[in-house]
Short mmCIF file of C-alpha atoms in Angstrom, two decimals:
data_model
loop_
_atom_site.label_atom_id
_atom_site.label_comp_id
_atom_site.label_asym_id
_atom_site.label_seq_id
_atom_site.Cartn_x
_atom_site.Cartn_y
_atom_site.Cartn_z
CA MET H 1 58.64 209.19 116.11
CA VAL H 2 56.11 207.51 113.83
CA ASP H 3 52.66 206.93 115.30
CA GLU H 4 49.55 205.22 114.01
CA ALA H 5 48.34 208.43 112.36
CA THR H 6 51.47 208.67 110.20
CA THR H 7 51.15 207.41 106.65
CA ILE H 8 53.99 205.31 105.33
CA THR H 9 54.49 206.31 101.72
CA ASP H 10 55.48 204.07 98.83
CA THR H 11 58.61 206.18 98.33
CA ALA H 12 59.90 205.88 101.91
CA ARG H 13 63.17 203.98 102.26
CA PRO H 14 63.04 201.96 105.48
CA ARG H 15 66.17 200.86 107.30
CA LEU H 16 67.19 199.64 110.69
CA PRO H 17 68.58 202.48 112.79
CA HIS H 18 72.02 202.49 114.38
CA GLY H 19 72.07 199.99 117.24
CA VAL H 20 69.29 197.77 115.86
CA ARG H 21 70.08 194.61 113.93
CA LEU H 22 68.48 191.44 112.65
CA THR H 23 70.42 188.34 113.68
CA TYR H 24 69.95 184.62 114.14
CA SER H 25 69.95 183.59 117.81
CA GLU H 26 71.21 180.06 118.40
CA GLY H 27 69.87 180.22 121.95
CA GLN H 28 66.34 181.02 120.80
CA GLY H 29 66.55 178.98 117.63
CA SER H 30 65.11 181.83 115.57
CA TRP H 31 65.79 185.22 114.05
CA VAL H 32 65.58 188.14 116.47
CA LEU H 33 65.62 191.88 116.18
CA LEU H 34 68.17 193.21 118.66
CA ALA H 35 67.84 196.74 119.97
CA PRO H 36 69.48 198.41 122.96
CA GLU H 37 68.20 196.55 126.02
CA ARG H 38 65.46 194.84 123.97
CA VAL H 39 65.09 191.62 121.98
CA PHE H 40 62.15 190.92 119.65
CA ARG H 41 61.44 187.47 118.24
CA THR H 42 60.52 187.50 114.58
CA ASN H 43 58.66 185.20 112.25
CA ALA H 44 59.63 184.18 108.71
CA ILE H 45 57.55 186.94 107.08
CA THR H 46 59.08 189.63 109.28
CA VAL H 47 62.57 188.39 108.41
CA GLU H 48 61.80 188.51 104.67
CA ILE H 49 60.59 192.10 105.00
CA LEU H 50 63.42 193.26 107.26
CA ARG H 51 66.12 191.80 105.01
CA ARG H 52 64.93 194.24 102.36
CA CYS H 53 64.93 197.26 104.70
CA THR H 54 68.42 198.48 103.85
CA GLY H 55 67.63 202.12 103.19
CA GLU H 56 68.19 201.51 99.47
CA LEU H 57 64.79 200.10 98.46
CA THR H 58 61.55 202.03 98.62
CA VAL H 59 58.49 200.56 100.30
CA ASN H 60 56.99 200.02 96.84
CA SER H 61 60.16 198.17 95.70
CA ILE H 62 60.03 195.95 98.77
CA ILE H 63 56.38 195.11 98.06
CA GLU H 64 57.16 194.36 94.40
CA ASP H 65 60.10 192.13 95.32
CA LEU H 66 58.02 190.21 97.87
CA SER H 67 55.21 189.86 95.30
CA LYS H 68 57.65 188.17 92.93
CA SER H 69 59.08 185.94 95.66
CA PHE H 70 55.64 184.93 96.96
CA ALA H 71 53.63 184.84 93.74
CA ASP H 72 50.79 182.86 95.36
CA ALA H 73 50.05 185.66 97.83
CA PRO H 74 47.79 188.52 96.68
CA ARG H 75 49.74 191.76 96.23
CA ASP H 76 47.16 193.70 98.28
CA ARG H 77 47.71 191.35 101.22
CA ILE H 78 51.49 191.68 100.92
CA ARG H 79 51.17 195.46 100.84
CA ALA H 80 48.92 195.50 103.92
CA ASP H 81 51.30 193.22 105.83
CA VAL H 82 54.37 195.26 104.89
CA ILE H 83 52.76 198.58 105.82
CA ALA H 84 51.44 197.21 109.13
CA LEU H 85 54.85 195.81 110.09
CA LEU H 86 56.76 198.95 109.11
CA GLN H 87 54.24 201.10 111.00
CA SER H 88 54.60 198.97 114.12
CA LEU H 89 58.40 198.86 114.03
CA ALA H 90 58.73 202.57 113.31
CA GLY H 91 56.42 203.32 116.22
CA LYS H 92 58.76 201.35 118.50
CA ARG H 93 61.79 203.14 117.02
CA LEU H 94 63.08 199.90 115.53
CA LEU H 95 62.93 201.26 111.99
CA GLU H 96 63.75 204.55 110.29
CA LEU H 97 61.85 205.83 107.28
CA ARG H 98 63.73 208.15 104.93
#
């Protein structure tokens, strides 16, 4: 389990674990993260980050890709947001870091 003391490295390859998926919920009118017996509403930024968490891209690659897609946002802010989200999701066992 990842806790707040764990450092997420730039070379980690985040992915959704077995049984967790990102899907659009017609009933809620938004994207949700489905986990066994749990549903988490997401916002647009979370969706953009999670779509890149395939286990193929490193954290640094995800940050670089988001920096290109959102050129108006400072890279340091994107990095902080990505790390905070990954830390939170990993702590809830909604994300694996390899």
